[in-house]
Amino acid sequence: MTDLLELAEHESPRGSLDHCVKCTICETACPVSNVTPLFPGPKYAGPQAERYRVGGEPSVDASVDYCSGCGICTQVCPQGVKIAELNARARDALKRDRGVPVRDRIITRPTALGRLGTPAAGLANFALGLRPARIAAEKLLGVHRDAPMPRFAGRRFSRWARGRTSPATGRRAVYFHGCGTEYYEPETGEQVVAVLEHNGFEVVVPSQDCCGLPLQSSGLFDDARRTVLRLARALDGALGGDPDTVIVGNATSCTLMLKREAREILGLEDDPVLKRVSERVYDICELLLELHDRGELRTDFQPVHETVAYHAPCQQQGHFIGKPALELLALVPGLEVRELTARCCGIAGTYGLKAEKYEIAMAVGRELFGQIEGSGAGSVACDSETCRWQITHGTGRPSAHPIEYLHRAYGL
Amino acid sequence: MNRELHYDAVVIGAGVAGLVAATRLAQGGARVCVLARGVGSTHLAPGTVDVLGYAPDAVREPGPALEQLAASQPGHPYALVGAGVVADALDWFVATVQAGPLPGYGYVGGGLELGGRYPSALGALRPSALVPVTMAAGEAQQLGRLCIVGTPALRDFHPSLCAANLAAAGIDARAVPVELELDRADANTLGVARRFDDPGWRARFCARLAPLLGGEDHVGLPAMLGLRDPFGALADVEQRLGRRVFEIPTLPPSVPGMRLYEILSSALRAAGGRLVLGAEVVSGRWSGGRVEAVVTRAAGHDRVYAAPWFVLASGGFASGAIELDSHWTARERILGLPLRGVPPAGEPRFVPEYASEQPLARAGVAVGGDLRAEGADNVLVCGAALPGAAPWREHSGEGIALASAFRVAQVVGELAGSPAEATA
Ligand SMILES: Cc1cc2nc3c(=O)[nH]c(=O)nc-3n(C[C@H](O)[C@H](O)[C@H](O)COP(=O)(O)OP(=O)(O)OC[C@H]3O[C@@H](n4cnc5c(N)ncnc54)[C@H](O)[C@@H]3O)c2cc1C
């Protein structure tokens, strides 16, 4: 029994900190501490400071709020220390101690924002494009005036999905489209559905809300837990008990939330529904690449004569599956793909929207923006919507989900 | 769907050994995937290529010393690999760095013919076969009067300690501290290196340093001459100071090691190889004496990578790939492969003097002459996972990693006809 408890402790983020040998590899890769002294670095703020964080005691450090939560530290750590996860928990403790700004209570609720903005999309987009309105929003709310804001599509993906039925094929995929697709980029969702159906999937789109990631990354853990568990139940219901049905999503940070972060960071390891859902989730590119590996992906691609730069977002890298989009894009004849090596665009979900963090986010993104500009590519493929908005904001180049290129090459 | 992917070869580990093995396999036409829990010891080690510094006495000519070592220690990785392969691996390495992403940056030195000795942060002279061009002017024989520059902001580099020890070794060295405002709680050479990438900052640094210099003809700096264009930074600083300038390896993070990682991972990309970071390999799927697939911890669900060939480049005790548990049992953690060189029960594993030859130091994954793991016909082993060497005493870690990885790719080619055909 003690052995089991010991094991559980070692597998948890807190338990993993004793594996830290202070090698500094996380510090070499941290995009934030490399551009600002406000965040002293993942080792310093993570395993080192964690030893001084005692349950119930006041939080020892405010700097952890400057961690963007990109998770790169955890990816590069050779000893398996859950650095980003430790820091996310420390941020939650900090917010409990010192309170949460109103701004963070608003921008972390994409479902509510989307519902408000969609019916009045014209007006909302107009207001968001107005300088005085943005300045006011910065002053009142602390949302930076220049931060990239998506435009409401004015229609909801789920309305489109509800108006059609996917042909039954015996191979089912439950589509988790996320808020970005729902309110801002419904066309990406339509492309995902078309590509999946083209490859023989019956696509089921259950009614669904936010995954809770923005709440979690702003340190609002209780709300995040409620939100993600509600989503897990909605998706689980759509699985219908069929062991072969997969859940597939195109928003890599939201799928990561379901796969791993909610369980590890929010401490929801014991929820059986979330566990079942998390084990069933696929990123869309991960799924298609596996299909290709099995010889089951259709490759009736038309040539696309373009050069595209590919950026794998941090949260996509947090899936620990490499870069399946690269291998898929390589299947399209004529398409020249340039892999970008800069790790982070800076936005980290809502981090780069915040007035006090906008400049940091832009400084983080600079290396990536430079690589894009030097790549000769006309557009940028990237799996995460907030990163795409930041990339377009930072470079002026159009960006799209990798699925858009596949969709086009299929001629769908 | 079963979360399984197939490659021609799967390499476990992204240190020097894993990156080199994977790049060579990919250059041979194989579809290669590297799985690594994190980056390897590149970011920690000096970034030099130490082939054989002590055997056990100081080695002047690594080539002949290698042959002798191979003859007297048949289980040593160099004996299994052969001196000829070491030479080929070094040549390939030099060419790869030259063709890499850092303009003008290369590795130089006496190679197997004449090992050089270069100052360490403590002011000892470390033997290396090849060093980055930014360290070249530190070669002990050509040093005249030397000035070691540091800054109090860097708490892990003490110019006076370095200079005093060099002086004790008969080198005319003096220390010069420069004040730098680094506005960080945790300043290190990496932070300074990022500033050295900026020509304006470099100019200001040189303007501050120049008046403090005297009649010295050489200036030694902690290794921090930038990440993007270290060769250009070196030339710039040398010109501004009017002296030969060289880098001295530091405690981690290692700036030259980060450059090396950049160079090797970009060679892997250029050859079409894939790298999955954060993917801890936890077990293998066996079929008789072969490994069919390995299992990684991915988010949410394990992922499986199947291949006809596997390369175990997961490092040794330091990387946690080999472990000694509290019952004093040593094991290879991923595939449970048999080890060699573990002292028998009852014999001491360690001796009190840290820097002495430690009885456990030579333990590693048992291999045959062709670097195939005992009991696993399609698993090849390279780098710090190999048994038979005492790299910390021999100063041979990087040489072994490089040469054994190079050899592993050759063996796969020989056994499979050509690696690309291996899937058939
Ligand atoms: C601080 C330090 C200083 C050194 N100084 C010197 C020196 O001065 N001269 C010298 O010659 N050598 C030196 N070395 C040794 C030298 O760096 C290594 O011997 C050599 O690079 C070995 O490299 P490797 O690729 O075999 O292993 P490593 O570099 O250790 O790489 C191991 C890789 O395997 C991965 N891995 C481990 N377990 C798993 C798993 N379960 N699943 C997936 N991946 C896994 C790790 O994440 C890592 O990517 C030093 C090493 C260190 C750590």
Coordinates of C-alpha atoms in Angstrom, one line a residue, chain B residues 3-403:
Chain B
R3 CA -2.1 4.2 -32.4
E4 CA 0.6 2.4 -34.2
L5 CA 3.0 3.8 -36.8
H6 CA 5.7 2.0 -38.9
Y7 CA 9.1 3.2 -39.8
D8 CA 12.3 1.6 -41.3
A9 CA 14.2 2.3 -38.1
V10 CA 13.3 3.8 -34.7
V11 CA 16.0 5.5 -32.6
I12 CA 15.5 6.0 -28.9
G13 CA 17.3 9.1 -27.6
A14 CA 18.2 12.5 -28.9
G15 CA 21.7 13.0 -27.6
V16 CA 24.7 13.0 -29.9
A17 CA 24.5 9.2 -30.3
G18 CA 20.8 9.2 -31.2
L19 CA 20.9 12.2 -33.5
V20 CA 24.0 10.9 -35.4
A21 CA 22.7 7.3 -35.8
A22 CA 19.3 8.6 -37.0
T23 CA 20.9 11.0 -39.5
R24 CA 23.2 8.4 -40.9
L25 CA 20.3 5.9 -41.3
A26 CA 18.1 8.6 -42.9
Q27 CA 21.0 9.6 -45.2
G28 CA 21.1 5.9 -46.2
G29 CA 17.5 6.1 -47.4
A30 CA 15.6 4.8 -44.4
R31 CA 12.5 6.4 -42.9
V32 CA 13.6 7.1 -39.4
C33 CA 11.9 8.3 -36.3
V34 CA 13.7 9.4 -33.2
L35 CA 11.8 9.1 -29.9
A36 CA 13.2 11.0 -27.0
R37 CA 11.9 11.8 -23.5
G38 CA 13.9 15.1 -23.7
V39 CA 17.0 16.5 -25.2
G40 CA 20.2 14.7 -24.4
S41 CA 23.5 15.8 -22.7
T42 CA 24.5 18.1 -25.6
H43 CA 23.1 21.0 -23.6
L44 CA 25.2 20.0 -20.6
A45 CA 28.5 18.8 -22.0
P46 CA 31.2 21.1 -23.3
G47 CA 30.4 20.7 -27.0
T48 CA 33.9 19.4 -27.7
V49 CA 34.7 16.1 -29.4
D50 CA 36.8 14.3 -26.8
V51 CA 38.0 11.1 -28.3
L52 CA 40.6 9.8 -25.9
G53 CA 42.3 12.1 -23.4
Y54 CA 43.7 9.6 -20.9
A55 CA 44.6 6.0 -21.4
P56 CA 45.2 6.1 -18.4
D57 CA 48.1 8.6 -18.9
A58 CA 47.6 11.8 -20.9
V59 CA 47.3 10.9 -24.6
R60 CA 49.1 13.0 -27.1
E61 CA 48.3 11.0 -30.2
P62 CA 44.7 9.7 -30.0
G63 CA 45.0 7.5 -33.1
P64 CA 47.7 5.1 -32.0
A65 CA 46.4 5.3 -28.4
L66 CA 43.0 4.1 -29.7
E67 CA 44.6 1.1 -31.4
Q68 CA 46.4 0.2 -28.2
L69 CA 43.3 0.6 -26.1
A70 CA 41.3 -1.6 -28.5
A71 CA 44.0 -4.3 -28.3
S72 CA 44.2 -4.3 -24.5
Q73 CA 40.4 -3.9 -23.8
P74 CA 38.5 -6.0 -26.3
G75 CA 35.1 -5.1 -24.7
H76 CA 35.7 -1.3 -25.0
P77 CA 33.4 0.5 -27.5
Y78 CA 36.4 1.6 -29.5
A79 CA 37.5 -2.0 -29.8
L80 CA 34.0 -3.0 -31.1
V81 CA 33.9 0.0 -33.5
G82 CA 37.5 0.0 -34.8
A83 CA 39.8 3.0 -35.2
G84 CA 39.0 3.3 -38.9
V85 CA 35.4 3.9 -38.2
V86 CA 36.3 6.5 -35.5
A87 CA 38.3 8.4 -38.2
D88 CA 35.4 8.2 -40.7
A89 CA 32.9 9.4 -38.1
L90 CA 35.1 12.4 -37.3
D91 CA 35.4 13.3 -41.0
W92 CA 31.7 13.0 -41.4
F93 CA 31.1 15.1 -38.3
V94 CA 33.4 17.9 -39.5
A95 CA 31.7 18.0 -42.9
T96 CA 28.2 17.9 -41.4
V97 CA 29.0 20.9 -39.1
Q98 CA 30.5 22.8 -42.0
A99 CA 27.3 22.2 -44.1
G100 CA 25.1 23.1 -41.2
P101 CA 23.0 26.1 -40.3
L102 CA 25.8 28.2 -38.6
P103 CA 27.8 30.1 -41.3
G104 CA 31.6 29.7 -40.9
Y105 CA 31.2 27.6 -37.8
G106 CA 33.2 24.4 -37.7
Y107 CA 35.1 22.0 -35.6
V108 CA 38.9 22.1 -35.8
G109 CA 41.9 20.5 -34.0
G110 CA 44.4 17.8 -34.3
G111 CA 41.8 15.0 -34.6
L112 CA 43.3 11.6 -34.2
E113 CA 46.8 12.8 -35.0
L114 CA 47.6 15.2 -32.3
G115 CA 45.2 15.9 -29.4
G116 CA 45.0 19.5 -28.3
R117 CA 44.5 20.7 -24.7
Y118 CA 42.2 23.6 -24.0
P119 CA 41.5 25.5 -20.7
S120 CA 38.5 24.5 -18.7
A121 CA 36.4 26.8 -16.5
L122 CA 38.6 25.7 -13.6
G123 CA 41.8 26.5 -15.5
A124 CA 42.7 22.8 -16.1
L125 CA 43.9 21.8 -19.5
R126 CA 41.3 19.4 -21.1
P127 CA 42.3 17.2 -23.9
S128 CA 40.0 17.3 -27.0
A129 CA 40.4 15.9 -30.5
L130 CA 38.1 18.5 -32.1
V131 CA 36.7 21.7 -30.7
P132 CA 34.4 24.4 -32.1
V133 CA 36.4 27.0 -34.0
T134 CA 35.4 29.5 -31.3
M135 CA 37.6 27.5 -28.8
A136 CA 40.5 27.0 -31.2
A137 CA 42.7 29.8 -30.1
G138 CA 42.7 28.4 -26.5
E139 CA 45.0 25.5 -27.5
A140 CA 47.6 25.5 -24.8
Q141 CA 50.7 25.2 -27.0
Q142 CA 50.0 28.4 -28.9
L143 CA 48.9 30.5 -25.9
G144 CA 51.2 33.4 -25.1
R145 CA 50.0 35.9 -22.6
L146 CA 46.5 35.3 -21.6
C147 CA 43.7 37.3 -20.1
I148 CA 40.7 35.4 -18.7
V149 CA 37.6 37.6 -18.7
G150 CA 34.5 37.0 -16.6
T151 CA 31.7 38.9 -15.0
P152 CA 30.5 38.7 -11.4
A153 CA 27.0 38.4 -12.7
L154 CA 27.9 34.9 -13.9
R155 CA 28.1 33.0 -10.6
D156 CA 29.5 29.8 -12.1
F157 CA 32.5 31.3 -13.8
H158 CA 35.3 32.7 -11.8
P159 CA 38.1 34.2 -13.9
S160 CA 40.5 34.5 -11.0
L161 CA 40.2 30.8 -10.2
C162 CA 40.6 29.9 -13.8
A163 CA 43.6 32.2 -14.3
A164 CA 45.3 31.1 -11.1
N165 CA 45.1 27.4 -12.1
L166 CA 46.4 28.1 -15.5
A167 CA 49.3 30.1 -14.1
A168 CA 50.1 27.2 -11.8
A169 CA 50.3 25.1 -15.0
G170 CA 52.9 27.5 -16.3
I171 CA 50.7 29.7 -18.5
D172 CA 51.0 33.5 -18.2
A173 CA 47.4 34.2 -17.3
R174 CA 45.6 37.0 -15.5
A175 CA 42.0 37.6 -14.7
V176 CA 39.9 40.6 -15.7
P177 CA 36.4 41.0 -14.3
V178 CA 34.0 43.1 -16.3
E179 CA 30.8 44.6 -14.9
L180 CA 27.7 43.6 -16.9
E181 CA 24.2 44.5 -16.0
L182 CA 22.3 41.3 -16.8
D183 CA 19.1 42.2 -14.8
R184 CA 18.3 38.6 -14.1
A185 CA 17.7 36.6 -11.0
D186 CA 19.4 33.6 -12.5
A187 CA 21.9 35.0 -15.1
N188 CA 23.9 32.4 -17.1
T189 CA 26.0 32.1 -20.2
L190 CA 23.0 31.4 -22.4
G191 CA 21.4 34.8 -21.5
V192 CA 24.7 36.5 -22.4
A193 CA 25.0 34.5 -25.6
R194 CA 21.7 35.8 -26.8
R195 CA 23.0 39.3 -26.3
F196 CA 26.2 38.5 -28.2
D197 CA 24.0 37.8 -31.2
D198 CA 23.4 41.5 -31.3
P199 CA 26.3 43.4 -32.9
G200 CA 25.5 46.6 -31.0
W201 CA 25.7 44.8 -27.7
R202 CA 28.9 43.1 -28.8
A203 CA 30.4 46.5 -29.6
R204 CA 29.5 47.9 -26.2
F205 CA 30.9 44.8 -24.5
C206 CA 34.2 45.2 -26.4
A207 CA 34.4 49.0 -25.6
R208 CA 34.0 48.2 -22.0
L209 CA 36.6 45.4 -22.0
A210 CA 39.3 47.0 -24.2
P211 CA 40.6 49.5 -21.7
L212 CA 41.0 46.8 -19.1
L213 CA 43.3 44.7 -21.3
G214 CA 47.1 45.1 -21.2
G215 CA 49.8 43.4 -23.3
E216 CA 48.0 40.1 -23.6
D217 CA 47.7 38.5 -27.0
H218 CA 44.9 36.1 -26.0
V219 CA 41.5 36.6 -24.4
G220 CA 39.6 33.7 -22.9
L221 CA 35.8 34.2 -22.3
P222 CA 33.2 31.8 -20.9
A223 CA 31.5 30.1 -23.9
M224 CA 28.8 32.6 -24.7
L225 CA 29.7 34.1 -28.1
G226 CA 26.2 33.8 -29.4
L227 CA 23.9 31.1 -30.8
R228 CA 23.0 32.4 -34.3
D229 CA 26.4 33.4 -35.7
P230 CA 29.2 32.5 -33.3
F231 CA 31.8 32.5 -36.0
G232 CA 30.8 36.1 -37.0
A233 CA 30.7 37.1 -33.4
L234 CA 34.2 35.7 -32.8
A235 CA 35.7 37.5 -35.8
D236 CA 34.0 40.7 -34.7
V237 CA 35.2 40.5 -31.1
E238 CA 38.7 39.6 -32.2
Q239 CA 38.9 42.5 -34.5
R240 CA 37.6 45.0 -32.0
L241 CA 39.9 43.8 -29.3
G242 CA 42.9 43.2 -31.6
R243 CA 43.6 39.9 -30.0
R244 CA 42.9 36.2 -30.4
V245 CA 39.8 35.3 -28.5
F246 CA 38.5 31.9 -27.5
E247 CA 35.6 30.4 -25.6
I248 CA 36.0 28.3 -22.4
P249 CA 33.4 25.6 -21.8
T250 CA 31.2 26.3 -18.8
L251 CA 28.8 24.6 -16.4
P252 CA 25.4 24.0 -17.9
P253 CA 23.7 25.3 -19.9
S254 CA 26.3 24.8 -22.5
V255 CA 26.1 27.3 -25.3
P256 CA 28.4 25.3 -27.7
G257 CA 26.4 22.2 -26.9
M258 CA 23.2 23.9 -27.9
R259 CA 24.8 24.9 -31.2
L260 CA 25.8 21.3 -31.6
Y261 CA 22.2 20.1 -31.0
E262 CA 21.0 22.7 -33.5
I263 CA 23.5 21.4 -36.1
L264 CA 22.8 17.7 -35.6
S265 CA 19.0 18.1 -35.4
S266 CA 19.0 20.2 -38.6
A267 CA 21.1 17.5 -40.3
L268 CA 18.5 15.0 -39.3
R269 CA 15.7 17.2 -40.7
A270 CA 17.6 17.7 -43.9
A271 CA 17.9 13.9 -44.3
G272 CA 14.1 13.5 -43.8
G273 CA 14.3 12.0 -40.3
R274 CA 11.5 12.7 -37.7
L275 CA 12.0 13.7 -34.1
V276 CA 9.3 13.2 -31.4
L277 CA 10.3 15.0 -28.3
G278 CA 8.6 14.4 -24.9
A279 CA 8.0 10.8 -26.0
E280 CA 9.2 8.5 -23.2
V281 CA 9.6 5.0 -24.4
V282 CA 8.4 2.7 -21.6
S283 CA 8.5 -0.8 -23.1
G284 CA 8.9 -3.0 -26.1
R285 CA 6.7 -5.5 -27.8
W286 CA 8.7 -8.7 -28.3
S287 CA 8.4 -11.5 -30.7
G288 CA 10.9 -14.2 -29.9
G289 CA 14.3 -12.6 -29.8
R290 CA 13.2 -9.5 -31.7
V291 CA 11.6 -6.3 -30.7
E292 CA 8.6 -5.6 -33.0
A293 CA 7.6 -2.3 -31.6
V294 CA 8.2 0.1 -28.8
V295 CA 5.6 1.9 -26.7
T296 CA 5.8 5.6 -25.8
R297 CA 3.9 7.6 -23.2
A298 CA 2.0 10.1 -25.3
A299 CA -0.7 12.4 -24.0
G300 CA -3.9 10.5 -23.2
H301 CA -2.9 7.2 -24.8
D302 CA 0.3 5.3 -25.4
R303 CA 1.6 5.3 -28.9
V304 CA 3.3 2.4 -30.6
Y305 CA 6.2 2.6 -33.1
A306 CA 7.0 -0.5 -35.1
A307 CA 10.1 -1.1 -37.1
P308 CA 12.4 -3.8 -38.3
W309 CA 15.4 -2.0 -36.6
F310 CA 15.7 -0.2 -33.3
V311 CA 18.7 1.8 -32.1
L312 CA 19.0 2.2 -28.3
A313 CA 20.8 5.6 -27.8
S314 CA 19.1 6.3 -24.5
G315 CA 22.3 7.1 -22.6
G316 CA 23.5 5.5 -19.3
F317 CA 23.0 6.2 -15.7
A318 CA 23.1 9.9 -16.1
S319 CA 20.1 10.0 -18.4
G320 CA 18.2 7.5 -16.3
A321 CA 18.2 4.9 -19.1
I322 CA 20.1 2.5 -16.8
E323 CA 19.2 2.5 -13.2
L324 CA 20.5 1.1 -10.0
D325 CA 17.6 0.5 -7.6
S326 CA 17.6 0.5 -3.8
H327 CA 18.1 -3.2 -3.8
W328 CA 21.4 -2.7 -5.7
T329 CA 20.0 -4.2 -8.8
A330 CA 21.0 -2.5 -12.1
R331 CA 18.6 -2.7 -15.1
E332 CA 18.1 -1.2 -18.5
R333 CA 14.7 0.4 -18.1
I334 CA 13.2 0.4 -21.5
L335 CA 13.6 -3.1 -22.9
G336 CA 15.0 -4.8 -19.9
L337 CA 18.1 -5.8 -21.9
P338 CA 20.9 -7.7 -20.1
L339 CA 23.7 -5.5 -18.8
R340 CA 27.5 -6.1 -18.7
G341 CA 30.1 -4.7 -16.3
V342 CA 27.9 -4.6 -13.2
P343 CA 30.1 -5.7 -10.3
P344 CA 28.9 -9.1 -8.9
A345 CA 26.9 -9.2 -5.7
G346 CA 29.0 -8.4 -2.7
E347 CA 31.7 -6.5 -4.6
P348 CA 31.8 -2.8 -4.2
R349 CA 29.9 -0.7 -6.8
F350 CA 31.4 2.6 -5.8
V351 CA 34.7 3.7 -4.2
P352 CA 34.8 6.8 -1.9
E353 CA 36.9 9.0 -4.1
Y354 CA 34.4 10.6 -6.5
A355 CA 36.9 11.1 -9.4
S356 CA 38.5 7.6 -9.1
E357 CA 37.6 4.8 -11.4
Q358 CA 34.2 3.8 -10.1
P359 CA 33.5 0.0 -10.3
L360 CA 30.0 0.6 -11.7
A361 CA 31.2 3.1 -14.3
R362 CA 31.8 0.6 -17.1
A363 CA 28.3 -1.0 -16.8
G364 CA 26.2 -0.8 -19.9
V365 CA 23.9 -2.8 -22.2
A366 CA 25.6 -6.1 -23.2
V367 CA 26.4 -6.1 -26.9
G368 CA 28.0 -8.4 -29.4
G369 CA 30.8 -7.3 -31.8
D370 CA 28.4 -5.7 -34.2
L371 CA 26.8 -3.6 -31.4
R372 CA 23.6 -5.7 -31.4
A373 CA 22.1 -6.1 -27.9
E374 CA 22.4 -9.6 -26.4
G375 CA 19.1 -11.2 -26.6
A376 CA 17.6 -8.7 -29.1
D377 CA 18.6 -9.4 -32.7
N378 CA 17.3 -6.2 -34.2
V379 CA 18.3 -3.8 -31.4
L380 CA 21.6 -1.9 -31.8
V381 CA 23.2 0.0 -29.0
C382 CA 25.3 3.2 -29.1
G383 CA 26.6 6.0 -27.0
A384 CA 26.6 6.1 -23.3
A385 CA 24.4 3.0 -23.1
L386 CA 27.4 0.9 -24.2
P387 CA 29.5 -1.0 -21.6
G388 CA 33.2 -1.2 -21.3
A389 CA 34.3 2.5 -21.2
A390 CA 35.0 4.9 -18.4
P391 CA 34.3 8.1 -20.3
W392 CA 34.6 10.4 -17.4
R393 CA 38.2 9.3 -16.8
E394 CA 39.1 8.6 -20.4
H395 CA 37.6 11.8 -21.7
S396 CA 36.0 9.8 -24.4
G397 CA 32.2 10.3 -24.1
E398 CA 31.6 12.3 -27.2
G399 CA 34.0 10.2 -29.4
I400 CA 32.3 7.0 -28.3
A401 CA 28.8 8.5 -29.0
L402 CA 29.8 9.7 -32.4
A403 CA 31.7 6.7 -33.6

